[in-house]
GROMACS .gro file of C-alpha atoms in nm:
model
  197
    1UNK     CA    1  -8.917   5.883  -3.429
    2UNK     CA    2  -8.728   5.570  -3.321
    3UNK     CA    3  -8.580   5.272  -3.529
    4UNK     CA    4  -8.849   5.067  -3.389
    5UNK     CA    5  -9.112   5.341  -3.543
    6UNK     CA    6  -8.868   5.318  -3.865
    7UNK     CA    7  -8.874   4.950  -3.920
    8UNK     CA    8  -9.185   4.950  -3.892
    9UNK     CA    9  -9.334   5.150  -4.110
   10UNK     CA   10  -9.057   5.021  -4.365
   11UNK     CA   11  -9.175   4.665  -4.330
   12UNK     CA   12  -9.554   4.764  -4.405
   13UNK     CA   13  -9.486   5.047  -4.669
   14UNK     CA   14  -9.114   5.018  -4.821
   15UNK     CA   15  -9.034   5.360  -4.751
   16UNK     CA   16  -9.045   5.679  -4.453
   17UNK     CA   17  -9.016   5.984  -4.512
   18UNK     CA   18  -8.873   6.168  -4.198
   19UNK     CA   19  -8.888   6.500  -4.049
   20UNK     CA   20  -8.569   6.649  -3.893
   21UNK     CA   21  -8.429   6.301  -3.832
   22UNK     CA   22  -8.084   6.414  -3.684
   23UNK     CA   23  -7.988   6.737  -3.516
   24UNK     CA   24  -8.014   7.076  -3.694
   25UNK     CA   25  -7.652   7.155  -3.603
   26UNK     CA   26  -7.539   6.811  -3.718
   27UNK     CA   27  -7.724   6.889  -4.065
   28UNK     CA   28  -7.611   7.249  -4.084
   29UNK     CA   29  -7.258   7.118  -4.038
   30UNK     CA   30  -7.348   6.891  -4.311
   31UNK     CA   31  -7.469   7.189  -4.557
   32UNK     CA   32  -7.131   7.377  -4.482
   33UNK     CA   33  -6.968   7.045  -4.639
   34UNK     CA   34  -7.182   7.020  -4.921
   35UNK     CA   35  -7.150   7.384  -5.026
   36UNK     CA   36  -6.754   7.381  -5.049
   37UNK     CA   37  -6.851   7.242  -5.380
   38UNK     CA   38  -6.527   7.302  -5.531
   39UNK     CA   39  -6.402   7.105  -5.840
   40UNK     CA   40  -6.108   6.940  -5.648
   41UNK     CA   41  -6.415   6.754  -5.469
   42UNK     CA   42  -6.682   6.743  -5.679
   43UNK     CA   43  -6.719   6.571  -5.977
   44UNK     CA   44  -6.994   6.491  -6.250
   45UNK     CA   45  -7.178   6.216  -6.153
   46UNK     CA   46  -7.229   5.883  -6.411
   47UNK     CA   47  -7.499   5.666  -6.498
   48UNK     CA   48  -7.389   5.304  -6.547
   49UNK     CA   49  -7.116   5.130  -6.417
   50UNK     CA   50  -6.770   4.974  -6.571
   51UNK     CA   51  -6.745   5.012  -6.963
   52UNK     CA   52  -7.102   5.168  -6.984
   53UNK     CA   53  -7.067   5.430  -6.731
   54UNK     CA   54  -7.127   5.758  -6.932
   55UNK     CA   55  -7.203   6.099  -6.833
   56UNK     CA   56  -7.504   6.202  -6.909
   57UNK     CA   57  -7.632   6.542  -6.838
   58UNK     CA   58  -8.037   6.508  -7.014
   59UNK     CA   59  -8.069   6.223  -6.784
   60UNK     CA   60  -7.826   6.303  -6.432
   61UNK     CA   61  -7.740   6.606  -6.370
   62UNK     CA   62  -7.581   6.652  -6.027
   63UNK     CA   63  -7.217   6.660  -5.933
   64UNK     CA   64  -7.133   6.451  -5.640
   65UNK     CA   65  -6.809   6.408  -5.342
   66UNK     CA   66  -6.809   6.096  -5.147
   67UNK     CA   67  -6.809   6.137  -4.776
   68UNK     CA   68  -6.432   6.116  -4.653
   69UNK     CA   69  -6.404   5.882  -4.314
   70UNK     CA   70  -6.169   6.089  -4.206
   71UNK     CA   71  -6.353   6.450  -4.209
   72UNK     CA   72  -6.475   6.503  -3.853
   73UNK     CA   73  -6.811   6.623  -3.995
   74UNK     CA   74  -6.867   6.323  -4.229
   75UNK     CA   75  -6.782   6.063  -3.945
   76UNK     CA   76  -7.085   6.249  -3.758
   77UNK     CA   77  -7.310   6.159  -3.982
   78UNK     CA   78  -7.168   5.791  -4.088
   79UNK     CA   79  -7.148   5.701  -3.731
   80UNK     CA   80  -7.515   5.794  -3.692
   81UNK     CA   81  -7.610   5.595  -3.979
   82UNK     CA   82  -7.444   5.358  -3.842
   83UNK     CA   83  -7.676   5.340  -3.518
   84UNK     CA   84  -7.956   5.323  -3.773
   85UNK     CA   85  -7.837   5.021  -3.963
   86UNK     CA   86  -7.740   4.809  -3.637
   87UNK     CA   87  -8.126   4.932  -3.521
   88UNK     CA   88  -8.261   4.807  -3.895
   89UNK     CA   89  -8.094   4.465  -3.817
   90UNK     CA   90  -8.168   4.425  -3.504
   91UNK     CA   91  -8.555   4.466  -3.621
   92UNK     CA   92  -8.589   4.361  -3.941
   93UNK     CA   93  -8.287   4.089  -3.998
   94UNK     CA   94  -8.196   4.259  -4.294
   95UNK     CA   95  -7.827   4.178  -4.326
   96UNK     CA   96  -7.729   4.549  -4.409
   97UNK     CA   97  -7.343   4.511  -4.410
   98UNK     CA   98  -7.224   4.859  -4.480
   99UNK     CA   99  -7.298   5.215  -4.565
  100UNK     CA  100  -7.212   5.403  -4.868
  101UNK     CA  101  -7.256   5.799  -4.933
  102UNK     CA  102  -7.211   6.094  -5.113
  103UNK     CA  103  -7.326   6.493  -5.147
  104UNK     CA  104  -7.495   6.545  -5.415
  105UNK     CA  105  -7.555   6.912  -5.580
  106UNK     CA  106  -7.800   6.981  -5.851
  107UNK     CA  107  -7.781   7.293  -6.000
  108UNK     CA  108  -8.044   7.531  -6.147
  109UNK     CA  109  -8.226   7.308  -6.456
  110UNK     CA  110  -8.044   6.990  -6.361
  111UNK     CA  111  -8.278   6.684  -6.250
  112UNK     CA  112  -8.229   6.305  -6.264
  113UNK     CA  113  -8.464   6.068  -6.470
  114UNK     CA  114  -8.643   5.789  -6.335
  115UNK     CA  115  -8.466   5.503  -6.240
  116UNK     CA  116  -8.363   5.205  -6.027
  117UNK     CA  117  -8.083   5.231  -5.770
  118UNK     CA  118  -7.999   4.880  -5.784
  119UNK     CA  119  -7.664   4.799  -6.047
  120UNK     CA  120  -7.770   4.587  -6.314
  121UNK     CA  121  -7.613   4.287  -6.262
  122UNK     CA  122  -7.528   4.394  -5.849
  123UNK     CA  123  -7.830   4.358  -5.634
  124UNK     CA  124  -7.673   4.475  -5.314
  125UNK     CA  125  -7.833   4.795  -5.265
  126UNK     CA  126  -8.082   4.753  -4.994
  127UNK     CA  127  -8.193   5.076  -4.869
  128UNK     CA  128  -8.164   5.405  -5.031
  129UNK     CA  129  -8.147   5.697  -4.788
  130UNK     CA  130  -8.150   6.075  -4.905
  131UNK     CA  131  -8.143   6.405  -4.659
  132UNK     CA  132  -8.207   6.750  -4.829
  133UNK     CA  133  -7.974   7.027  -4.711
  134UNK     CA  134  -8.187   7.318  -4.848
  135UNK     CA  135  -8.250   7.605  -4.633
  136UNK     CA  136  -8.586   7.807  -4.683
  137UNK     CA  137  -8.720   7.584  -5.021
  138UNK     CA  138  -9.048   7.721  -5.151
  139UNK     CA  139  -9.288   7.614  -5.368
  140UNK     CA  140  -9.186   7.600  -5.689
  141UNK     CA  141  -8.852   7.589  -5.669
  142UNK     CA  142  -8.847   7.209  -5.816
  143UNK     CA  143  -8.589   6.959  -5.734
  144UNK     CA  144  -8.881   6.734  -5.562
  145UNK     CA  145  -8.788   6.303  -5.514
  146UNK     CA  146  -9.131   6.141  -5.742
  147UNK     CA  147  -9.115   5.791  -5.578
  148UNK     CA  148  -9.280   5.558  -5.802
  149UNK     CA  149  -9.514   5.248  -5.692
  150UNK     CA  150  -9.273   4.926  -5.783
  151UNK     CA  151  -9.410   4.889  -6.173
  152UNK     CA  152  -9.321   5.249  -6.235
  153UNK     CA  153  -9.686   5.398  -6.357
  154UNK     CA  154  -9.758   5.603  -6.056
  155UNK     CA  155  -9.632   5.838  -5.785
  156UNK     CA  156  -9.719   5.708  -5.433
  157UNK     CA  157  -9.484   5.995  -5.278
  158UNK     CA  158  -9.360   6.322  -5.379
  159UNK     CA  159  -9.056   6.478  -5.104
  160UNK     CA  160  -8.988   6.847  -5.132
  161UNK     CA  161  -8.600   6.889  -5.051
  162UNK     CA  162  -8.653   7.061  -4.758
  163UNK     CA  163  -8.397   7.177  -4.505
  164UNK     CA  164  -8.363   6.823  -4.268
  165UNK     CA  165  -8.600   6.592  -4.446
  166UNK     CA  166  -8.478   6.219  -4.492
  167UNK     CA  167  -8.702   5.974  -4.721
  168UNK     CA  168  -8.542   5.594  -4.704
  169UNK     CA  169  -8.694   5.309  -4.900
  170UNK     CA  170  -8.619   5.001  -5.018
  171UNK     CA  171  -8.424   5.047  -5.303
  172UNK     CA  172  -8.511   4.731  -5.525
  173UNK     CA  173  -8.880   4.811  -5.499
  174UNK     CA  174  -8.911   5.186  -5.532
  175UNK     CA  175  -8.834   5.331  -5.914
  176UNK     CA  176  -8.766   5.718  -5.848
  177UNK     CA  177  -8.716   6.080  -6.004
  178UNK     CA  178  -8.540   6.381  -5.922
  179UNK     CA  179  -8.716   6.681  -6.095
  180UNK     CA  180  -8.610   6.959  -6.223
  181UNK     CA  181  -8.433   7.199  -5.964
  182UNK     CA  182  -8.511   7.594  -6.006
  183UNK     CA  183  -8.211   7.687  -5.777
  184UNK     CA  184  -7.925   7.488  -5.608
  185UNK     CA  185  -8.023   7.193  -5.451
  186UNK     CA  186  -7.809   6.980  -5.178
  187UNK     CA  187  -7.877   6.648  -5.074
  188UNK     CA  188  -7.670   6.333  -4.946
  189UNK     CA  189  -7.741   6.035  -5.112
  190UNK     CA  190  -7.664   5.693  -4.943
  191UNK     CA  191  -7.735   5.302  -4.949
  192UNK     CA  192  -7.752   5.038  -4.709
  193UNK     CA  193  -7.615   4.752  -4.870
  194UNK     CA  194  -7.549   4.377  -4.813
  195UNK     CA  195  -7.233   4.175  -4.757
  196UNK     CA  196  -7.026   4.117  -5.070
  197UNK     CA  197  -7.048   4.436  -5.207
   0.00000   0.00000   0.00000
């Protein structure tokens, strides 16, 4: 699918969910990052931000590492994200300014609540963008993205984390959920967002 196809269906539904999006040896490249999951790069993640940013494991579960510019693998994929927000202007005069990112791993019983991925108080966050690094995911094994309609009541999307599959969506409009994972799940986690971040 092209950016054109992409904008597109972004400005008419808010969100895409995408099939194998970049190449399989790019996103198997990708899994080998996200599964040296060792503590030195990996870290709880928090819900909140300045003084109120707590960890919270009923609520977020995953650990997280923030791409590193300078890893040859990581600049693969931020360069082609890169392509894709130019394209996004381009099309849809969205102002997207920059690109942030991290791995995210949730382990066996580990989910994350619904919520907003705009900062309370920070509405720069654009356009969310998650690809699932999970090789051979089956039914039942959990861990699925519920994206919620804007009021939060009901589902309008439900993305199984499988092996190459990208959802992005605007990420003021679309309350989501991660539930509950039944084995390791991998993911990278991003966010368009605007100038004066």
């Amino acid at each position: 699918m092209n950016i054109e196809e992409i904008a597109d269906q972004l400005e008419h539904t808010g969100y895409i969910v995408l099939d194998q999006y970049f190449p399989d040896l790019l996103s198997t490249r990708l899994l080998t990052r996200c599964q040296d999951d060792n503590s030195a790069r990996f870290h709880a993640a928090h819900i909140g931000r300045g003084a109120a940013r707590v960890q919270r494991e009923s609520i977020r579960g995953d650990v997280i590492s923030w791409l590193d510019g300078t890893d040859s693998i990581d600049q693969s994929y931020l360069t082609q994200m890169e392509t894709l927000r130019i394209g996004l202007n381009r099309t849809l005069y969205l102002g997207l300014f920059d690109y942030e990112c991290h791995y995210a791993i949730y382990g066996p019983g580990a989910g994350y609540a619904k919520h907003s991925d705009v900062l309370v108080g920070k509405k720069n966050r654009i356009l969310t963008t998650v690809l699932y690094l999970n090789e051979d995911w089956h039914a039942g094994d959990g861990g699925e993205l519920n994206l919620f309609e804007p009021t939060g009541t009901d589902v309008i999307a439900t993305v199984t984390p499988k092996f190459g599959t990208m959802i992005i969506f605007l990420s003021e409009s679309f309350p989501h959920e991660v539930l509950i994972s039944h084995r390791t799940r991998r993911s990278l986690t991003g966010w368009f967002r605007v100038s004066g971040s």
